[in-house]
Coordinates of C-alpha atoms and ligand atoms in Angstrom, one line a residue:
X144 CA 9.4 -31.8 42.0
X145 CA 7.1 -29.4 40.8
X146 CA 5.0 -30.3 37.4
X147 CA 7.3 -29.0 34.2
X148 CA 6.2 -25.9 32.3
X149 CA 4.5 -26.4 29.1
X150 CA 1.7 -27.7 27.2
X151 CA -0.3 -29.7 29.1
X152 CA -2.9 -30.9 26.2
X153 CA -2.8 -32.6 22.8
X154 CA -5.5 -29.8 22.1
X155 CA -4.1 -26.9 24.4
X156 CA -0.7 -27.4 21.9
X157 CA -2.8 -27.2 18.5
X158 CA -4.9 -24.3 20.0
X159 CA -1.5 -22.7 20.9
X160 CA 0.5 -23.2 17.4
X161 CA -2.9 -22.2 15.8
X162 CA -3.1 -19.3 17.1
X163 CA 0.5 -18.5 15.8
X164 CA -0.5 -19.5 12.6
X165 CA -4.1 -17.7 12.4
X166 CA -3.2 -14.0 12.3
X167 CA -3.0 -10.9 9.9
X168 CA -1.9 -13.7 7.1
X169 CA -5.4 -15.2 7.2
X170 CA -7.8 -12.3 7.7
X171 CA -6.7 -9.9 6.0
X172 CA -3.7 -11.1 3.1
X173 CA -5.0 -14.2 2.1
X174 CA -8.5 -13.1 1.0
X175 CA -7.0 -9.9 -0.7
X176 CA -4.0 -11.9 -2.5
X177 CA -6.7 -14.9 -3.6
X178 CA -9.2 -12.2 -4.8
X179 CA -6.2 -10.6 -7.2
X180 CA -4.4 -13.7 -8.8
X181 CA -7.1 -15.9 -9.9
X182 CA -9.6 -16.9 -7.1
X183 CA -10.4 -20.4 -7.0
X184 CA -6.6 -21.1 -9.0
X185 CA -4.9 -18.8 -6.2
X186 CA -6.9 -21.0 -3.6
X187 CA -5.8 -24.2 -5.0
X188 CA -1.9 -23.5 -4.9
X189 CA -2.3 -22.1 -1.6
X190 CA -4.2 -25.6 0.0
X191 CA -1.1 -28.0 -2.8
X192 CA 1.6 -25.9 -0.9
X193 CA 0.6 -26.4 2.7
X194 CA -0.3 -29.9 1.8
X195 CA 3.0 -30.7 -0.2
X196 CA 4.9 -28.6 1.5
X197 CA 4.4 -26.7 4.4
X198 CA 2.9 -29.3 6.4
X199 CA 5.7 -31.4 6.2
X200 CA 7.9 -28.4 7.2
X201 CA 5.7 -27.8 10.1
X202 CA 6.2 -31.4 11.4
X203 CA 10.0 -31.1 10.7
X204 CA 10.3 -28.2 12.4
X205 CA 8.2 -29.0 15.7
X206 CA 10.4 -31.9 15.9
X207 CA 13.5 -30.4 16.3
X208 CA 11.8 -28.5 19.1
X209 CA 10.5 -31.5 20.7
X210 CA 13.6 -33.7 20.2
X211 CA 16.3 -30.7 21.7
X212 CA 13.6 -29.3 24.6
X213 CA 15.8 -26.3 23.7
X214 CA 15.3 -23.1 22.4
X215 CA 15.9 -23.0 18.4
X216 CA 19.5 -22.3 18.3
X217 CA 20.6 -25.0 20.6
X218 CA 18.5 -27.3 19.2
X219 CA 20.3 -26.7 15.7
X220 CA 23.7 -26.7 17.1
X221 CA 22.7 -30.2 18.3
X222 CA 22.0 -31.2 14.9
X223 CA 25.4 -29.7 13.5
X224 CA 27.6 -27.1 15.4
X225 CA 27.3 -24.3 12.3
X226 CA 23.7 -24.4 11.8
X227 CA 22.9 -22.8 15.2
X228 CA 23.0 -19.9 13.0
X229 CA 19.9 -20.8 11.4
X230 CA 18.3 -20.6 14.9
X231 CA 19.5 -16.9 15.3
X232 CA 18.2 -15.8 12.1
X233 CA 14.8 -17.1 12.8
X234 CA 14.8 -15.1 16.3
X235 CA 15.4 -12.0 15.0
X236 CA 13.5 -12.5 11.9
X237 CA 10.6 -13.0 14.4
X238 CA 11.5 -9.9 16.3
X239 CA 11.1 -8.0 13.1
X240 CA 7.8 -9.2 12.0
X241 CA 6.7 -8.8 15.9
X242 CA 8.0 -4.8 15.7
X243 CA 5.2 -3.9 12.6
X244 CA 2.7 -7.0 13.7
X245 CA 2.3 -5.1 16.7
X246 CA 1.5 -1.7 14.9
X247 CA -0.9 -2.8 12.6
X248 CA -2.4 -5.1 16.4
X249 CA -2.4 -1.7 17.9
X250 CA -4.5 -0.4 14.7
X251 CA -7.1 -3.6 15.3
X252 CA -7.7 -2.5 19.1
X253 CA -7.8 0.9 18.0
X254 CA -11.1 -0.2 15.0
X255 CA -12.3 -3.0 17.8
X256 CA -12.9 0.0 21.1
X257 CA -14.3 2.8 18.4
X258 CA -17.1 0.4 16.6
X259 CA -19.5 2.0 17.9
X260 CA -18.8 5.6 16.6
X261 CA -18.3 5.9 12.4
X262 CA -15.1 5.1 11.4
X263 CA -15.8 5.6 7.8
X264 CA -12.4 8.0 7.6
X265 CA -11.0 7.0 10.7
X266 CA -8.0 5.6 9.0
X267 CA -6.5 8.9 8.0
X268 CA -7.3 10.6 10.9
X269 CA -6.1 7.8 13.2
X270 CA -2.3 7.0 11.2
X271 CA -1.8 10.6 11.6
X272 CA -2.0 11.0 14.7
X273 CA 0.9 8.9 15.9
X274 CA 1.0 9.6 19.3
X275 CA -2.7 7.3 19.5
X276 CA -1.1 4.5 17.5
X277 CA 2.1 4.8 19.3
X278 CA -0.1 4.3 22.5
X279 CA -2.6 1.4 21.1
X280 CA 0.6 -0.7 20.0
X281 CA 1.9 0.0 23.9
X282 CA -1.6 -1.2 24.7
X283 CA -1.3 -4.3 22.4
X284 CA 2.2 -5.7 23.0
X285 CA 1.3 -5.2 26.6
X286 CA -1.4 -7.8 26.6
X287 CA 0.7 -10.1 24.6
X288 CA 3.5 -9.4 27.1
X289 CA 1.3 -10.5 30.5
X290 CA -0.1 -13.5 28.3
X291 CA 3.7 -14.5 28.0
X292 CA 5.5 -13.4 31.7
X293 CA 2.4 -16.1 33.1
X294 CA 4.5 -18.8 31.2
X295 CA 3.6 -21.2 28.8
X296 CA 0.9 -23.4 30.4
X297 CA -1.0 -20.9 32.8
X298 CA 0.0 -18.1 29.6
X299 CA -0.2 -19.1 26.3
X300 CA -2.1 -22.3 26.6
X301 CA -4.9 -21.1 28.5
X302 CA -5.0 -17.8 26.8
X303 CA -5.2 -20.2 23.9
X304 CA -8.1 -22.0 24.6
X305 CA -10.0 -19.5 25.3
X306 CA -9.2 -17.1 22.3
X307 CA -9.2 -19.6 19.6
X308 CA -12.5 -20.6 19.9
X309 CA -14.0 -17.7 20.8
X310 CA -12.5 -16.5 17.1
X311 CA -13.8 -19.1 15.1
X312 CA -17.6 -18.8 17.0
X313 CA -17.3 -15.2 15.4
X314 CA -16.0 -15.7 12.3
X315 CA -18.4 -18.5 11.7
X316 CA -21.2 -15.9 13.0
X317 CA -19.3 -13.0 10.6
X318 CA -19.5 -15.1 7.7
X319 CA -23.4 -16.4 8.1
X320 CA -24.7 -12.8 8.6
X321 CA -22.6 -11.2 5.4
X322 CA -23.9 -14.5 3.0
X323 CA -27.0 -13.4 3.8
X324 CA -26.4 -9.6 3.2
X325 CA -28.7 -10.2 0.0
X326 CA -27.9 -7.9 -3.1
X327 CA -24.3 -8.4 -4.6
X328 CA -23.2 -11.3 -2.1
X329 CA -23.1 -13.6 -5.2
X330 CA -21.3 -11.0 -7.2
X331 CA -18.5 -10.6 -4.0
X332 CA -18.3 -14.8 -3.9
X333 CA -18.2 -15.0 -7.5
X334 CA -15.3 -12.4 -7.7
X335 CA -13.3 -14.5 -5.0
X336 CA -13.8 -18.1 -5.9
X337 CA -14.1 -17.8 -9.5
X338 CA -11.2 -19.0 -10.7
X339 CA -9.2 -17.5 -13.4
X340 CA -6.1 -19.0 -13.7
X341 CA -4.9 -16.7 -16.5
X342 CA -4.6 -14.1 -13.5
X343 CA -2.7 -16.4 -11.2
X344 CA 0.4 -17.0 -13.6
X345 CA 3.8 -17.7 -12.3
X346 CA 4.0 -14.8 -10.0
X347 CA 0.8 -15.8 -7.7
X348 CA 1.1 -19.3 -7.7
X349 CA 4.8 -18.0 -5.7
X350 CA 2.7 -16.1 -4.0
X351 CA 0.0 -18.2 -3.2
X352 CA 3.3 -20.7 -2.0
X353 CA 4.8 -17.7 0.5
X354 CA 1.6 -17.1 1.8
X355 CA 1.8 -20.5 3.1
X356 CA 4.7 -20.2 5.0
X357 CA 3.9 -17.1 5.8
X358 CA 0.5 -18.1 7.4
X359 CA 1.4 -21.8 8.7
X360 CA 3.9 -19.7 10.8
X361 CA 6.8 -22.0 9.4
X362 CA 10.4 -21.3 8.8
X363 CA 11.5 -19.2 12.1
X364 CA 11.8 -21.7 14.9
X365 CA 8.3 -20.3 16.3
X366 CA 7.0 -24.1 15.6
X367 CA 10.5 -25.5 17.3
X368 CA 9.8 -23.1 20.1
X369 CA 6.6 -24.2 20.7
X370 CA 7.1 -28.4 20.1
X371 CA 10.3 -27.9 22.8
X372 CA 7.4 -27.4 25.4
X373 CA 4.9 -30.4 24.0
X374 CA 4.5 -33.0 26.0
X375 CA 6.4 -36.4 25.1
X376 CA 2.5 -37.9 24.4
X377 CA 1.5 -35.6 22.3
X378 CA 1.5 -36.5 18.5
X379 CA 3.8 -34.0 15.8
X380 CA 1.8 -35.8 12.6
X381 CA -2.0 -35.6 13.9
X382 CA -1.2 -31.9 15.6
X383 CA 0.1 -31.0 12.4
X384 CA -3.3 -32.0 10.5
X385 CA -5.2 -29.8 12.8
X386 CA -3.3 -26.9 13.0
X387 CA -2.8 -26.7 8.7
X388 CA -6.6 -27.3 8.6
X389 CA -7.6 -24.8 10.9
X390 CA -4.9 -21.9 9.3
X391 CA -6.8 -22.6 5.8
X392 CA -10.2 -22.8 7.0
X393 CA -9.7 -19.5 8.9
X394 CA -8.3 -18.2 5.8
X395 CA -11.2 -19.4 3.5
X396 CA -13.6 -18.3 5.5
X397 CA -12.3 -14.9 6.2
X398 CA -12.8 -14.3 2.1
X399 CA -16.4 -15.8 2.4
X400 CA -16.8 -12.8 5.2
X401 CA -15.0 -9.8 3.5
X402 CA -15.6 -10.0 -0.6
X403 CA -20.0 -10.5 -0.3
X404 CA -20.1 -7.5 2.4
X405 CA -17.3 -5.4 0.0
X406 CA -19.9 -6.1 -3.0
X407 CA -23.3 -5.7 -1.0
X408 CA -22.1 -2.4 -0.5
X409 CA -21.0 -1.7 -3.9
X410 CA -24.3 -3.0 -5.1
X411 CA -26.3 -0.4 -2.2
X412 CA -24.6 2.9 -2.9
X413 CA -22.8 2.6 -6.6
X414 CA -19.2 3.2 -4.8
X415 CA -16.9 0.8 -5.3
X416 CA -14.1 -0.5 -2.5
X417 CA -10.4 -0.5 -3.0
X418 CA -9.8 -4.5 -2.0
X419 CA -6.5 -4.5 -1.2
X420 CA -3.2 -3.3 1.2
X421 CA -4.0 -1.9 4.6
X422 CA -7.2 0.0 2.9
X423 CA -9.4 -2.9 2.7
X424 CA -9.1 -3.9 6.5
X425 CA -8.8 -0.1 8.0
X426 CA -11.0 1.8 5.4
X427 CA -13.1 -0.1 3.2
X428 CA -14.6 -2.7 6.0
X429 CA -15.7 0.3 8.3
X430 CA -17.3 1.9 5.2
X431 CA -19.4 -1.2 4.7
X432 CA -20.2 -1.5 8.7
X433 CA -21.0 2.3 8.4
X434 CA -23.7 1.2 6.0
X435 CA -25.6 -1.5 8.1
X436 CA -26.5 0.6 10.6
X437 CA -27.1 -1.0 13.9
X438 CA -25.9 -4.4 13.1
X439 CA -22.9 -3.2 11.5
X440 CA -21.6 -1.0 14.3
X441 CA -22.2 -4.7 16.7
X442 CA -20.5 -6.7 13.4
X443 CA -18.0 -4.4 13.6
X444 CA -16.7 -4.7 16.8
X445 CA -16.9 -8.5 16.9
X446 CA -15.0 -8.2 13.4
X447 CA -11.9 -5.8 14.8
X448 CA -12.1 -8.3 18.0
X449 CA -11.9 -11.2 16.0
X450 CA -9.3 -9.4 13.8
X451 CA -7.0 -8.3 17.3
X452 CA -7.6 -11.5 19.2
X453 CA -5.8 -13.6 15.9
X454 CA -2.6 -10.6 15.8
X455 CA -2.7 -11.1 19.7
X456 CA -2.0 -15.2 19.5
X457 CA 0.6 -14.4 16.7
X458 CA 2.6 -11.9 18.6
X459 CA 3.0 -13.7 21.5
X460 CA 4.2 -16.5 19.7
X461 CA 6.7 -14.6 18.3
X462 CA 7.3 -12.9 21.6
X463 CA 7.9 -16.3 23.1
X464 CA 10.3 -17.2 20.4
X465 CA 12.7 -14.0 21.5
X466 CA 12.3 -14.8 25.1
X467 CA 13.0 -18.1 25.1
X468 CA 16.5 -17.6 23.3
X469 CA 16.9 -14.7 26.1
X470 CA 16.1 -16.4 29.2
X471 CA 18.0 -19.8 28.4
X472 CA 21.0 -17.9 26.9
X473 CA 21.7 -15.6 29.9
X474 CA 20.0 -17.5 32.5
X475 CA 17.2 -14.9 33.0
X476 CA 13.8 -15.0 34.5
X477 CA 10.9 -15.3 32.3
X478 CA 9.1 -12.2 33.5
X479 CA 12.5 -9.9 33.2
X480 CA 13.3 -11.0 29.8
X481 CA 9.9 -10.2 29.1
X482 CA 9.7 -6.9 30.1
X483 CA 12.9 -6.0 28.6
X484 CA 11.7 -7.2 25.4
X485 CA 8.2 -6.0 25.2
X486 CA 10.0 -2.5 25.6
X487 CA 12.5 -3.1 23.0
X488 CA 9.9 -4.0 20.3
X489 CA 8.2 -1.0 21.2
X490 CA 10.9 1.3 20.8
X491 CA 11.7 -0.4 17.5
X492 CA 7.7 -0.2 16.7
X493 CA 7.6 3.7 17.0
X494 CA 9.1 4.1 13.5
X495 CA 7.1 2.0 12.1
X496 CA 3.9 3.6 13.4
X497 CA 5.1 6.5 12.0
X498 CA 6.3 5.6 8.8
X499 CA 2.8 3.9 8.0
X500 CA 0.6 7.0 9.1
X501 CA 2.8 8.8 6.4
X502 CA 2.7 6.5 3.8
X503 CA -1.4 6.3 4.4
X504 CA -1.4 10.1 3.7
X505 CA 0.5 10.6 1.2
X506 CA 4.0 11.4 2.9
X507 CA 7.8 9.7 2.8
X508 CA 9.0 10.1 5.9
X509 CA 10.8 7.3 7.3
X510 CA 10.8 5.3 4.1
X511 CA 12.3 3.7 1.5
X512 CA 11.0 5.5 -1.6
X513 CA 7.2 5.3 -2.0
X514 CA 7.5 2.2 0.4
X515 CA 7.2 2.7 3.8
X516 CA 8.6 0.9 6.8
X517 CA 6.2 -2.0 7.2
X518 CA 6.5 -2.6 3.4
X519 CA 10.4 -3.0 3.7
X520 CA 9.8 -5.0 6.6
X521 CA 7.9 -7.5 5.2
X522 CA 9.8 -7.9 2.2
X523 CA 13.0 -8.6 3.9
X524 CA 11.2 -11.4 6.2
X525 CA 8.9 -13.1 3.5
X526 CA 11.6 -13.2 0.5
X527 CA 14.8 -13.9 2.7
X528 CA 14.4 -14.9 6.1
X529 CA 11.7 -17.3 6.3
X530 CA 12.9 -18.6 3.1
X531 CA 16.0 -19.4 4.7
X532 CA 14.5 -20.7 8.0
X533 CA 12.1 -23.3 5.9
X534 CA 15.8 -24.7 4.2
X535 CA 17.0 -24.8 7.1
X536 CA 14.7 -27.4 8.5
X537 CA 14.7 -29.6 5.6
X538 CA 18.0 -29.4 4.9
X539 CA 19.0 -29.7 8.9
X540 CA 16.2 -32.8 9.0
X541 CA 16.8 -34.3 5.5
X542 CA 20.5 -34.6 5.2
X543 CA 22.4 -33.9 9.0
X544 CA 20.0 -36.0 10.8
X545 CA 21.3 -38.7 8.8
X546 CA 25.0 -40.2 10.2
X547 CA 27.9 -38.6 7.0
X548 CA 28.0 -42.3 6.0
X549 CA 24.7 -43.1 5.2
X550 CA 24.3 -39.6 3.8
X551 CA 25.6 -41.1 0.9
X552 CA 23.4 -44.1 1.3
X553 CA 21.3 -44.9 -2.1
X554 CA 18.6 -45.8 0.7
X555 CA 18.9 -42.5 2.7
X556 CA 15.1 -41.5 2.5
X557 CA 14.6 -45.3 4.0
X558 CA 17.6 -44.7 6.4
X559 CA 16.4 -41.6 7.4
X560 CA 13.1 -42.7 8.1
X561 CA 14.0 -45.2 10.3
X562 CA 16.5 -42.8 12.7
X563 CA 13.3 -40.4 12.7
X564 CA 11.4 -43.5 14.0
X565 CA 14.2 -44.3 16.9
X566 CA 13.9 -40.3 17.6
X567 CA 10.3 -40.1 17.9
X568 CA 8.7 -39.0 15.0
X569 CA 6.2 -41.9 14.0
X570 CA 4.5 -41.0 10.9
X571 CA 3.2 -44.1 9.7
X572 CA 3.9 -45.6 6.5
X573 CA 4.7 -41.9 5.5
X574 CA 7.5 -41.5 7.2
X575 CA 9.5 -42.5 3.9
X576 CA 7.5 -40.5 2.0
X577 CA 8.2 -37.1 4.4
X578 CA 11.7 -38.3 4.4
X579 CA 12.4 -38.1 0.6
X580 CA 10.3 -35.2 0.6
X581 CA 12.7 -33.3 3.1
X582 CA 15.6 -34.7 1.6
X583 CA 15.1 -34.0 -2.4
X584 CA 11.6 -32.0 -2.9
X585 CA 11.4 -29.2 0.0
X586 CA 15.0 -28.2 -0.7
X587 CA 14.2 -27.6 -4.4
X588 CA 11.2 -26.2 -4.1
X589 CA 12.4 -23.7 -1.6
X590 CA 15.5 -22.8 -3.6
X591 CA 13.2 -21.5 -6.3
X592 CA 10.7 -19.8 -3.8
X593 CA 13.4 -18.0 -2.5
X594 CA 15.1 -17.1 -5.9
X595 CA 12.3 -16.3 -7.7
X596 CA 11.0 -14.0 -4.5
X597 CA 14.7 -11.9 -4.7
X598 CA 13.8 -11.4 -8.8
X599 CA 10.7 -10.1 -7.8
X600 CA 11.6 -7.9 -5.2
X601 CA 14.2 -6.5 -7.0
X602 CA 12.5 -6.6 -10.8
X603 CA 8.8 -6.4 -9.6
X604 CA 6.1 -6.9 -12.6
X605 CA 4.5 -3.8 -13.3
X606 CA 1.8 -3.7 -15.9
X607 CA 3.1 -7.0 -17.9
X608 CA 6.7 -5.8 -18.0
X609 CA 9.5 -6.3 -15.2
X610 CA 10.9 -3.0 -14.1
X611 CA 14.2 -2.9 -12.1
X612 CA 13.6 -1.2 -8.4
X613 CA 16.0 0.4 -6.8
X614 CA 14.7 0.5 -3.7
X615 CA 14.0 -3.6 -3.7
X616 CA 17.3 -3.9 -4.2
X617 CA 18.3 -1.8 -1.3
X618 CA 16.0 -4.1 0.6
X619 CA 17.5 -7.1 -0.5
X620 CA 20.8 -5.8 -0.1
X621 CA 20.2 -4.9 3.7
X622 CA 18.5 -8.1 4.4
X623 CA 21.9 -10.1 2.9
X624 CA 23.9 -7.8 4.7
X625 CA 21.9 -8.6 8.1
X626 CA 22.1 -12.1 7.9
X627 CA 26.1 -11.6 7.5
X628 CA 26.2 -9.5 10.5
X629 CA 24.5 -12.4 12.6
X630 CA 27.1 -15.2 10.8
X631 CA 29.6 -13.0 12.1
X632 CA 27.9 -12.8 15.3
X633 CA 27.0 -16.2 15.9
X634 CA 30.5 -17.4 14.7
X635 CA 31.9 -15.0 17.3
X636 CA 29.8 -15.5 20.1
X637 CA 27.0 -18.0 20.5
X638 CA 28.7 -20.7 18.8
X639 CA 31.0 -21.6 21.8
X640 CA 28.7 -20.7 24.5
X641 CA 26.5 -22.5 26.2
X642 CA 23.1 -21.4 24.6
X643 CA 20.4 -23.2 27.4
X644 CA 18.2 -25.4 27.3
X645 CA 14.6 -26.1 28.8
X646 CA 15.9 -28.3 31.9
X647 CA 17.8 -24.6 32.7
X648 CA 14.7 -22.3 32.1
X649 CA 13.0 -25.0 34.7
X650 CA 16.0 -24.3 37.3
X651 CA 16.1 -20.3 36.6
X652 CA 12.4 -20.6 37.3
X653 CA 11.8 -23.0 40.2
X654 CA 15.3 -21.1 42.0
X655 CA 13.0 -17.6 41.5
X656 CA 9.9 -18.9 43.2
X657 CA 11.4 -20.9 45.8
X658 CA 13.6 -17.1 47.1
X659 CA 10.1 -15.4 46.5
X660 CA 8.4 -17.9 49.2
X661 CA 11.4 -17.5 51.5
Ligands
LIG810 N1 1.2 -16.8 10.8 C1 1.0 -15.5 11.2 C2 -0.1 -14.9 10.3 O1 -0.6 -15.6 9.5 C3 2.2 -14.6 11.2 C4 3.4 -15.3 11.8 C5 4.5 -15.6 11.0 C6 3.5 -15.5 13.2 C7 5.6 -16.2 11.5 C8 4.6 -16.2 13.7 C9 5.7 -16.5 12.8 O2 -0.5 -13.8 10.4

């Protein structure tokens, strides 16, 4: 029989689920959200949560995957036959993410192929002109989408190995040349690592904790996706350790990069840079590289590359999440499904594009208020859906891996430790101590992320005072609303069905090459 699809290497599978988790999250929102709640506080809660918790979310959730060899919502239903639904809203929570990911990847290729002209007002010049973004997002889910129809060892995990390092020899590069940049650089480290923890407050340390998710990638099934294809030797715990370390020093090191350059050139020309929102990536940064001459026209296009390279790994995650479903579902070959999808999501991205180039100048077409497409978007995914997705895995792992009997058990977190041992998931002495976690402290803690993120979205904080939004509660509202439409929808039809598995992908597959060689 031929070898099995799927990730050959203990490093070819961190490399892989890194490059899910390194993306937009780490270049560009991290440094801007640490920079305005407290630096060095902001920084601090960020590295507690994906310590305390996200880890620990990560390795329950690339279990699952690895113990079903099954696409998210079969692997689920295995657990209990409702929570399949769990599985479905992580899918096409992904989906959404991957329609405005791939705009704002089609805006990175767009900065990386122009460095070399100035693009000191190419951002207003560029989202207006839709039909260029329009094609640059074609451009840019098109590469994700060959990455993906090659499958997951020739696709994603060579891609993988490749990309990854390649971004961190730049960014290491990025961040040497901008330390040494001279005038203001201590001024631009001071303003991101100071910390101040009078500016983080309640509402960024729940930020700082749904950037973690966000950024570790957790919460959808993207992690489940990827641990169904890990080979049985490969370890959930020690991946786990490298792939959180990696997604923060990425993050870390991208703020060491952007806040000395956004100062140096404050301190050259007396103008000084908006450092936040889709500004400080698209507008201020090629204002500084305009600056540097030479050097910043090369620093630019290694930055935009590094920039596109990290969306690319995350969209094609995400892709793969979709596909996955897709193929096992229906019994559909990789390369079809892919097609079909990458289409879809551009369709779906077009609105987006346009919606963004109109919020950037100044216009409300296509949006919700003064927020535009994107902005809804991301709302709906970061305070709903992945909170959601990230109960779901402790609650599925904490509580229904346990038999109903012992659920009761005063000894669960010691039951449950020792069925996660019999499964497969060895963690040590820790395995107790992720067991209780899962069972009593992620559940909690999520609860209140989740809460807390609605409040805010609906009653954001605007100069000290909460102020009810309309328009966050429509956004709220739709997200509830969508996540009843795929209860219904699950309940209706994918419960019953047979959803796929791995082993059938394998068949699907090996029946399609074997009538090719015919
Ligand atoms: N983790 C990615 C980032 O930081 C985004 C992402 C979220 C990718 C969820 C896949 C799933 O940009």
């Amino acid at each position: 029989m031929e070898k099995r699809d799927g990730f050959h290497s203990g490093i070819g599978f961190v490399l892989a689920a890194a490059g899910s988790s390194v993306g937009l999250g780490n270049l560009w929102s991290f440094p801007y959200k640490t920079s305005q709640n407290g630096g060095a506080s902001f920084v601090i809660v960020y590295v507690l949560s994906v310590i305390v918790l996200g880890s620990l979310l990560c390795i329950g959730e690339i279990f699952i995957g690895k113990w079903a060899r099954s696409n998210p919502v079969t692997a689920y239903k295995k657990i209990n036959k409702f929570y399949g639904i769990a599985g479905l809203i992580g899918i096409v929570g992904s989906f959404i993410i991957m329609t405005y990911y791939s705009v704002l990847g089609g805006y990175t290729l767009k900065f990386t192929v122009n460095s070399f002209q100035d693009q000191s007002n190419a951002l207003q010049t560029f989202s207006a002109n839709t039909w260029e973004v329009v094609l640059f997002t074609g451009i840019f889910i098109l590469l994700c989408a060959i990455i993906i129809s090659l499958g997951v060892k020739r696709g994603i995990e060579n891609a993988s190995k490749i990309l990854m390092p390649v971004l961190i020899i730049i960014l290491v590069g990025i961040v040497i040349y901008c330390l040494c940049l001279g005038e203001g650089v201590k001024e631009g480290l001071n303003y991101y690592l100071n910390p101040d923890f009078t500016k983080l407050g309640f509402k960024g340390a729940l930020a700082a904790m749904s950037q973690a998710f966000f950024s570790l990638s957790v919460g959808l099934g993207i992690l489940s996706v990827y641990g169904s294809y890990m080979g049985e030797k490969i370890k959930v715990g020690r991946s786990v350790f490298w792939i959180a370390f990696f997604d923060t020093l990425v993050a870390l090191l991208a703020g060491l990069a952007i806040f000395p350059a956004i100062f140096h050139h404050q301190a050259k020309t007396g103008v000084a840079l908006q450092e936040s929102g889709i500004v400080l990536l698209f507008s201020s940064m090629p204002l500084v590289f305009a600056k540097l001459g030479i050097a910043g026209k090369i620093i630019s296009f290694f930055f935009f590359g590094m920039v596109s390279i990290a969306a690319i790994t995350s969209v094609i995650s995400l892709l793969e999440g979709a596909a996955q479903f897709v193929s096992q579902t229906w019994k559909i070959k990789r390369l079809r499904v892919v097609i079909v999808l990458a289409l879809v999501c551009f369709l779906f991205s077009v609105p987006v594009a346009i919606s963004l180039g109109q919020g950037i100048n100044g216009g409300h077409f296509l949006s919700l208020g003064d927020r535009n497409l994107l902005e809804v978007l991301d709302t709906t995914v970061n305070s709903l859906l992945i909170p959601i997705g990230a109960l779901a895995v402790s609650v599925a792992i904490g509580w229904f891996f346990l038999r109903p009997k012992d659920r009761h058990d005063l000894f669960r977190p010691t039951l449950l430790a020792k069925k996660l041992k019999e499964e497969g998931l060895d963690l040590g002495k820790f395995t107790v101590v992720f067991a209780f976690m899962l069972q009593y402290i992620a559940p909690l803690g999520i609860l209140f992320i989740e809460a807390t993120g609605i409040v805010d979205a609906i009653w954001p904080e605007v100069g000290g005072s909460r102020i009810f939004s309309s328009e966050g509660l429509i956004i709220i509202l739709i997200g509830i609303a969508l996540i009843g439409i795929l209860f219904v929808l699950y309940l209706l039809v994918f419960m019953k069905r047979d959803t796929g598995c791995n082993d059938d992908e394998e068949r699907i597959e090996a029946k399609a090459s074997s009538s090719n060689n015919d």
